[in-house]
mmCIF file of C-alpha atoms in Angstrom:
data_model
loop_
_atom_site.group_PDB
_atom_site.id
_atom_site.type_symbol
_atom_site.label_atom_id
_atom_site.label_comp_id
_atom_site.label_asym_id
_atom_site.label_seq_id
_atom_site.Cartn_x
_atom_site.Cartn_y
_atom_site.Cartn_z
ATOM 1 C CA MET A 150 -62.267 -58.260 -8.880
ATOM 2 C CA ALA A 151 -58.599 -58.398 -8.022
ATOM 3 C CA ASN A 152 -58.589 -54.701 -7.150
ATOM 4 C CA THR A 153 -61.481 -54.763 -4.689
ATOM 5 C CA CYS A 154 -59.134 -55.126 -1.715
ATOM 6 C CA SER A 155 -56.466 -52.756 -3.013
ATOM 7 C CA ASP A 156 -57.566 -50.048 -0.586
ATOM 8 C CA ASP A 157 -58.613 -52.243 2.313
ATOM 9 C CA LYS A 158 -58.669 -51.088 5.912
ATOM 10 C CA ILE A 159 -55.326 -51.555 7.655
ATOM 11 C CA LEU A 160 -55.847 -49.910 11.043
ATOM 12 C CA SER A 161 -58.522 -48.571 13.370
ATOM 13 C CA PHE A 162 -57.137 -46.133 15.915
ATOM 14 C CA ASN A 163 -59.574 -44.361 18.230
ATOM 15 C CA ASP A 164 -62.156 -43.078 15.728
ATOM 16 C CA VAL A 165 -59.786 -43.048 12.756
ATOM 17 C CA VAL A 166 -59.758 -45.722 10.057
ATOM 18 C CA LEU A 167 -56.640 -45.875 7.880
ATOM 19 C CA ARG A 168 -56.493 -47.597 4.501
ATOM 20 C CA ARG A 169 -53.684 -48.974 2.407
ATOM 21 C CA SER A 170 -53.697 -45.885 0.194
ATOM 22 C CA ASP A 171 -52.732 -43.829 3.250
ATOM 23 C CA LEU A 172 -49.482 -45.776 3.481
ATOM 24 C CA ASP A 173 -48.828 -44.975 -0.164
ATOM 25 C CA ILE A 174 -49.319 -41.273 0.587
ATOM 26 C CA LEU A 175 -46.747 -41.427 3.371
ATOM 27 C CA ASN A 176 -44.311 -43.501 1.330
ATOM 28 C CA ARG A 177 -44.183 -40.967 -1.473
ATOM 29 C CA PRO A 178 -43.856 -37.180 -1.742
ATOM 30 C CA ASN A 179 -47.613 -36.630 -1.639
ATOM 31 C CA PHE A 180 -50.043 -34.158 -0.080
ATOM 32 C CA LEU A 181 -51.321 -35.592 3.253
ATOM 33 C CA ASN A 182 -55.039 -36.342 3.301
ATOM 34 C CA ASP A 183 -57.560 -35.807 6.096
ATOM 35 C CA ARG A 184 -57.190 -39.336 7.460
ATOM 36 C CA VAL A 185 -53.440 -39.110 7.988
ATOM 37 C CA ILE A 186 -53.788 -35.677 9.614
ATOM 38 C CA GLU A 187 -56.572 -36.909 11.891
ATOM 39 C CA PHE A 188 -54.669 -40.076 12.783
ATOM 40 C CA TYR A 189 -51.545 -38.280 13.930
ATOM 41 C CA LEU A 190 -53.473 -35.625 15.871
ATOM 42 C CA SER A 191 -55.393 -38.436 17.557
ATOM 43 C CA TYR A 192 -52.090 -40.124 18.389
ATOM 44 C CA LEU A 193 -50.741 -36.884 19.874
ATOM 45 C CA SER A 194 -53.806 -36.751 22.116
ATOM 46 C CA THR A 195 -52.748 -40.101 23.624
ATOM 47 C CA LEU A 196 -49.262 -38.739 24.345
ATOM 48 C CA HIS A 197 -50.523 -35.506 25.883
ATOM 49 C CA ILE A 198 -53.451 -36.661 27.975
ATOM 50 C CA SER A 199 -55.005 -33.558 29.460
ATOM 51 C CA PRO A 200 -58.546 -32.185 29.575
ATOM 52 C CA THR A 201 -57.046 -28.778 28.817
ATOM 53 C CA ILE A 202 -55.652 -29.807 25.390
ATOM 54 C CA SER A 203 -58.044 -30.153 22.450
ATOM 55 C CA LEU A 204 -56.799 -31.494 19.133
ATOM 56 C CA ILE A 205 -59.603 -31.012 16.636
ATOM 57 C CA PRO A 206 -59.937 -33.373 13.625
ATOM 58 C CA PRO A 207 -59.815 -31.772 10.169
ATOM 59 C CA SER A 208 -63.429 -32.648 9.348
ATOM 60 C CA ILE A 209 -64.663 -30.985 12.554
ATOM 61 C CA ALA A 210 -62.560 -27.861 12.010
ATOM 62 C CA PHE A 211 -63.828 -27.624 8.429
ATOM 63 C CA TRP A 212 -67.451 -27.964 9.510
ATOM 64 C CA ILE A 213 -67.054 -25.323 12.217
ATOM 65 C CA SER A 214 -65.524 -22.922 9.716
ATOM 66 C CA ASN A 215 -68.233 -23.456 7.099
ATOM 67 C CA CYS A 216 -71.392 -24.001 9.152
ATOM 68 C CA PRO A 217 -74.009 -21.571 7.781
ATOM 69 C CA ASP A 218 -76.393 -21.904 10.737
ATOM 70 C CA THR A 219 -75.400 -20.150 13.976
ATOM 71 C CA GLU A 220 -77.810 -22.135 16.146
ATOM 72 C CA SER A 221 -76.652 -25.463 14.729
ATOM 73 C CA LEU A 222 -73.057 -24.433 15.355
ATOM 74 C CA LYS A 223 -73.834 -23.595 18.987
ATOM 75 C CA ASP A 224 -75.377 -27.041 19.527
ATOM 76 C CA PHE A 225 -72.466 -28.707 17.766
ATOM 77 C CA MET A 226 -69.818 -26.871 19.798
ATOM 78 C CA LYS A 227 -71.258 -27.619 23.243
ATOM 79 C CA PRO A 228 -69.875 -31.194 23.580
ATOM 80 C CA LEU A 229 -66.403 -29.995 22.526
ATOM 81 C CA MET A 230 -66.257 -27.778 25.648
ATOM 82 C CA LEU A 231 -63.479 -25.672 24.164
ATOM 83 C CA ARG A 232 -64.016 -22.940 26.747
ATOM 84 C CA TYR A 233 -62.335 -25.257 29.272
ATOM 85 C CA SER A 234 -59.322 -25.878 27.020
ATOM 86 C CA ASP A 235 -56.065 -24.017 27.546
ATOM 87 C CA LEU A 236 -54.650 -25.162 24.210
ATOM 88 C CA VAL A 237 -56.686 -25.814 21.049
ATOM 89 C CA ILE A 238 -55.095 -27.250 17.895
ATOM 90 C CA LEU A 239 -57.078 -26.688 14.679
ATOM 91 C CA PRO A 240 -56.086 -27.833 11.175
ATOM 92 C CA VAL A 241 -56.880 -25.304 8.463
ATOM 93 C CA ASN A 242 -57.609 -26.351 4.869
ATOM 94 C CA ASP A 243 -58.222 -24.104 1.871
ATOM 95 C CA ASN A 244 -61.136 -26.162 0.560
ATOM 96 C CA LEU A 245 -63.999 -23.787 -0.298
ATOM 97 C CA ASN A 246 -66.421 -26.449 -1.514
ATOM 98 C CA VAL A 247 -68.429 -27.807 1.411
ATOM 99 C CA GLU A 248 -69.786 -30.608 -0.802
ATOM 100 C CA LEU A 249 -66.316 -31.901 -1.685
ATOM 101 C CA ALA A 250 -64.906 -34.321 0.883
ATOM 102 C CA GLU A 251 -61.158 -34.108 1.447
ATOM 103 C CA GLY A 252 -60.811 -31.213 -0.986
ATOM 104 C CA GLY A 253 -58.324 -28.379 -0.877
ATOM 105 C CA LEU A 254 -54.685 -27.975 -1.803
ATOM 106 C CA HIS A 255 -53.062 -26.573 1.322
ATOM 107 C CA TRP A 256 -52.891 -27.210 5.070
ATOM 108 C CA SER A 257 -51.887 -24.831 7.847
ATOM 109 C CA LEU A 258 -52.332 -24.718 11.627
ATOM 110 C CA LEU A 259 -54.424 -22.468 13.858
ATOM 111 C CA VAL A 260 -53.647 -22.588 17.581
ATOM 112 C CA TYR A 261 -55.550 -21.000 20.458
ATOM 113 C CA TYR A 262 -53.673 -20.427 23.715
ATOM 114 C CA LYS A 263 -55.910 -19.333 26.576
ATOM 115 C CA GLU A 264 -53.247 -17.661 28.723
ATOM 116 C CA ALA A 265 -52.575 -15.219 25.894
ATOM 117 C CA ASN A 266 -56.234 -15.252 24.775
ATOM 118 C CA SER A 267 -54.913 -15.377 21.251
ATOM 119 C CA PHE A 268 -55.083 -17.419 18.077
ATOM 120 C CA PHE A 269 -51.839 -18.030 16.204
ATOM 121 C CA HIS A 270 -51.777 -19.004 12.537
ATOM 122 C CA LEU A 271 -48.766 -21.019 11.400
ATOM 123 C CA ASP A 272 -48.605 -21.324 7.625
ATOM 124 C CA SER A 273 -45.683 -23.018 5.874
ATOM 125 C CA PHE A 274 -46.466 -21.460 2.495
ATOM 126 C CA MET A 275 -46.214 -17.670 2.773
ATOM 127 C CA GLY A 276 -49.495 -17.239 4.623
ATOM 128 C CA SER A 277 -51.585 -18.487 1.719
ATOM 129 C CA ASN A 278 -54.246 -19.872 4.086
ATOM 130 C CA GLN A 279 -54.732 -16.589 5.917
ATOM 131 C CA TRP A 280 -58.307 -16.066 4.696
ATOM 132 C CA ASN A 281 -59.340 -19.607 5.699
ATOM 133 C CA ALA A 282 -57.599 -19.283 9.071
ATOM 134 C CA ARG A 283 -59.373 -16.018 9.837
ATOM 135 C CA GLN A 284 -62.702 -17.575 8.913
ATOM 136 C CA LEU A 285 -62.073 -20.438 11.351
ATOM 137 C CA TYR A 286 -60.847 -17.996 14.015
ATOM 138 C CA LYS A 287 -64.058 -15.964 13.769
ATOM 139 C CA ALA A 288 -66.178 -19.112 14.060
ATOM 140 C CA VAL A 289 -64.307 -20.592 17.040
ATOM 141 C CA SER A 290 -63.514 -17.442 19.001
ATOM 142 C CA PRO A 291 -66.910 -17.078 20.752
ATOM 143 C CA PHE A 292 -66.604 -20.646 22.060
ATOM 144 C CA VAL A 293 -63.156 -20.328 23.645
ATOM 145 C CA SER A 294 -63.491 -16.830 25.087
ATOM 146 C CA ASP A 295 -65.938 -13.965 25.092
ATOM 147 C CA GLY A 296 -65.199 -13.335 21.452
ATOM 148 C CA ASP A 297 -62.357 -10.947 22.291
ATOM 149 C CA ALA A 298 -59.446 -13.274 21.442
ATOM 150 C CA ALA A 299 -56.710 -11.757 19.297
ATOM 151 C CA TYR A 300 -55.500 -13.149 15.975
ATOM 152 C CA ARG A 301 -51.840 -13.302 14.986
ATOM 153 C CA GLU A 302 -50.109 -14.366 11.790
ATOM 154 C CA CYS A 303 -46.782 -16.030 12.678
ATOM 155 C CA SER A 304 -44.612 -14.671 9.886
ATOM 156 C CA ASP A 305 -41.495 -16.558 11.011
ATOM 157 C CA THR A 306 -43.128 -19.986 10.682
ATOM 158 C CA PRO A 307 -40.712 -22.429 8.958
ATOM 159 C CA GLN A 308 -41.486 -22.616 5.242
ATOM 160 C CA GLN A 309 -41.875 -25.720 3.100
ATOM 161 C CA LYS A 310 -39.500 -26.206 0.190
ATOM 162 C CA ASN A 311 -41.947 -28.041 -2.083
ATOM 163 C CA GLY A 312 -45.603 -28.122 -3.005
ATOM 164 C CA TYR A 313 -46.742 -31.114 -0.937
ATOM 165 C CA ASP A 314 -45.320 -31.018 2.619
ATOM 166 C CA CYS A 315 -47.783 -28.523 4.134
ATOM 167 C CA GLY A 316 -49.554 -31.275 6.100
ATOM 168 C CA VAL A 317 -46.233 -32.524 7.448
ATOM 169 C CA TYR A 318 -45.404 -29.002 8.649
ATOM 170 C CA LEU A 319 -48.837 -28.779 10.294
ATOM 171 C CA LEU A 320 -48.255 -32.036 12.205
ATOM 172 C CA ALA A 321 -44.661 -31.178 13.113
ATOM 173 C CA SER A 322 -45.786 -27.824 14.521
ATOM 174 C CA ALA A 323 -48.608 -29.481 16.467
ATOM 175 C CA GLN A 324 -46.119 -31.980 17.910
ATOM 176 C CA VAL A 325 -43.700 -29.261 19.025
ATOM 177 C CA ILE A 326 -46.440 -27.073 20.523
ATOM 178 C CA CYS A 327 -47.985 -29.971 22.470
ATOM 179 C CA LYS A 328 -44.551 -30.862 23.879
ATOM 180 C CA TRP A 329 -44.012 -27.241 24.892
ATOM 181 C CA PHE A 330 -47.388 -27.112 26.626
ATOM 182 C CA SER A 331 -46.978 -30.474 28.389
ATOM 183 C CA SER A 332 -43.577 -29.406 29.727
ATOM 184 C CA GLY A 333 -45.307 -26.611 31.609
ATOM 185 C CA GLY A 334 -44.986 -23.944 28.969
ATOM 186 C CA MET A 335 -42.349 -22.182 31.015
ATOM 187 C CA LYS A 336 -39.437 -22.271 28.571
ATOM 188 C CA ASN A 337 -39.259 -19.035 26.567
ATOM 189 C CA ARG A 338 -42.488 -17.951 28.228
ATOM 190 C CA ASP A 339 -42.492 -14.531 26.574
ATOM 191 C CA GLU A 340 -42.213 -16.082 23.119
ATOM 192 C CA LEU A 341 -44.495 -18.990 24.001
ATOM 193 C CA TRP A 342 -43.696 -21.897 21.642
ATOM 194 C CA LEU A 343 -42.751 -19.704 18.696
ATOM 195 C CA SER A 344 -38.988 -20.083 19.061
ATOM 196 C CA ASP A 345 -39.367 -23.848 19.582
ATOM 197 C CA VAL A 346 -41.341 -24.119 16.342
ATOM 198 C CA LYS A 347 -38.835 -22.012 14.435
ATOM 199 C CA GLU A 348 -35.834 -23.969 15.712
ATOM 200 C CA THR A 349 -37.083 -27.560 15.724
ATOM 201 C CA VAL A 350 -39.880 -27.981 13.168
ATOM 202 C CA PRO A 351 -37.591 -28.166 10.099
ATOM 203 C CA ASP A 352 -35.731 -31.110 11.631
ATOM 204 C CA VAL A 353 -38.959 -32.827 12.729
ATOM 205 C CA VAL A 354 -40.347 -32.464 9.201
ATOM 206 C CA ASN A 355 -37.325 -34.276 7.741
ATOM 207 C CA HIS A 356 -38.253 -37.571 9.402
ATOM 208 C CA LEU A 357 -41.943 -37.241 10.325
ATOM 209 C CA ARG A 358 -43.316 -39.201 7.344
ATOM 210 C CA GLU A 359 -41.072 -42.145 8.262
ATOM 211 C CA GLU A 360 -42.006 -41.769 11.934
ATOM 212 C CA ILE A 361 -45.736 -41.921 11.150
ATOM 213 C CA LEU A 362 -45.219 -44.931 8.890
ATOM 214 C CA ARG A 363 -43.350 -46.796 11.638
ATOM 215 C CA LEU A 364 -46.056 -45.875 14.122
ATOM 216 C CA ILE A 365 -48.828 -47.199 11.874
ATOM 217 C CA LYS A 366 -46.981 -50.443 11.226
ATOM 218 C CA ARG A 367 -46.324 -50.898 14.937
ATOM 219 C CA LEU A 368 -49.991 -50.334 15.768
ATOM 220 C CA MET A 369 -51.034 -52.764 13.024
ATOM 221 C CA ILE A 370 -49.250 -55.694 14.709
ATOM 222 C CA PRO A 371 -51.763 -56.187 17.588
ATOM 223 C CA GLU A 372 -54.648 -56.018 15.093
ATOM 224 C CA LYS A 373 -53.072 -58.731 12.958
ATOM 225 C CA SER A 374 -52.529 -60.878 16.043
ATOM 226 C CA VAL A 375 -56.158 -60.496 17.099
ATOM 227 C CA SER A 376 -57.440 -61.312 13.613
ATOM 228 C CA LYS A 377 -55.535 -64.591 13.675
#
């Protein structure tokens, strides 16, 4: 009985519920799970408030990529209104088992930028998620354009130096790209955000786990006050 509360809920943020085990993941050199990814993307959406930016949760991106029914996918995509988004951030996971929640061993990032009518795949582990990214690209493309959007592998994406930081690289890249877009997207316009990602993501990665931990603990304080 003593262990029943070992993984209790510690924070509700927007539609994301974090548990104590999520803090353990961030405190140690572990693979980030869906909840941590979704939490930080949700937090980024509060920093970059714009109807033209869509940050898609991992579970939604996975469902879009693996939905076997075209008509069901059309109905599901309508409320997302991605055709009106100028920037779409999509987590990519290599899980191939649709019945396994939070499966997979690798994260990467797929980004759609309307002005270029292109999808960009940023993979921190030698493009190992390319097949999964292309599958998601093919599923999403008809809902952001007329199905004629290009696909590009970003070969100069900063590379992880271990086997567990792929999710951190995903979130760091999303952070940098959102900042670039919110600043007007004018800096290095020809290269879009690619040079910003290459130059700044490695430094962001070095402290992002600690930054997310501090953020969670700061957001937990009001909840504790209310509960008292």
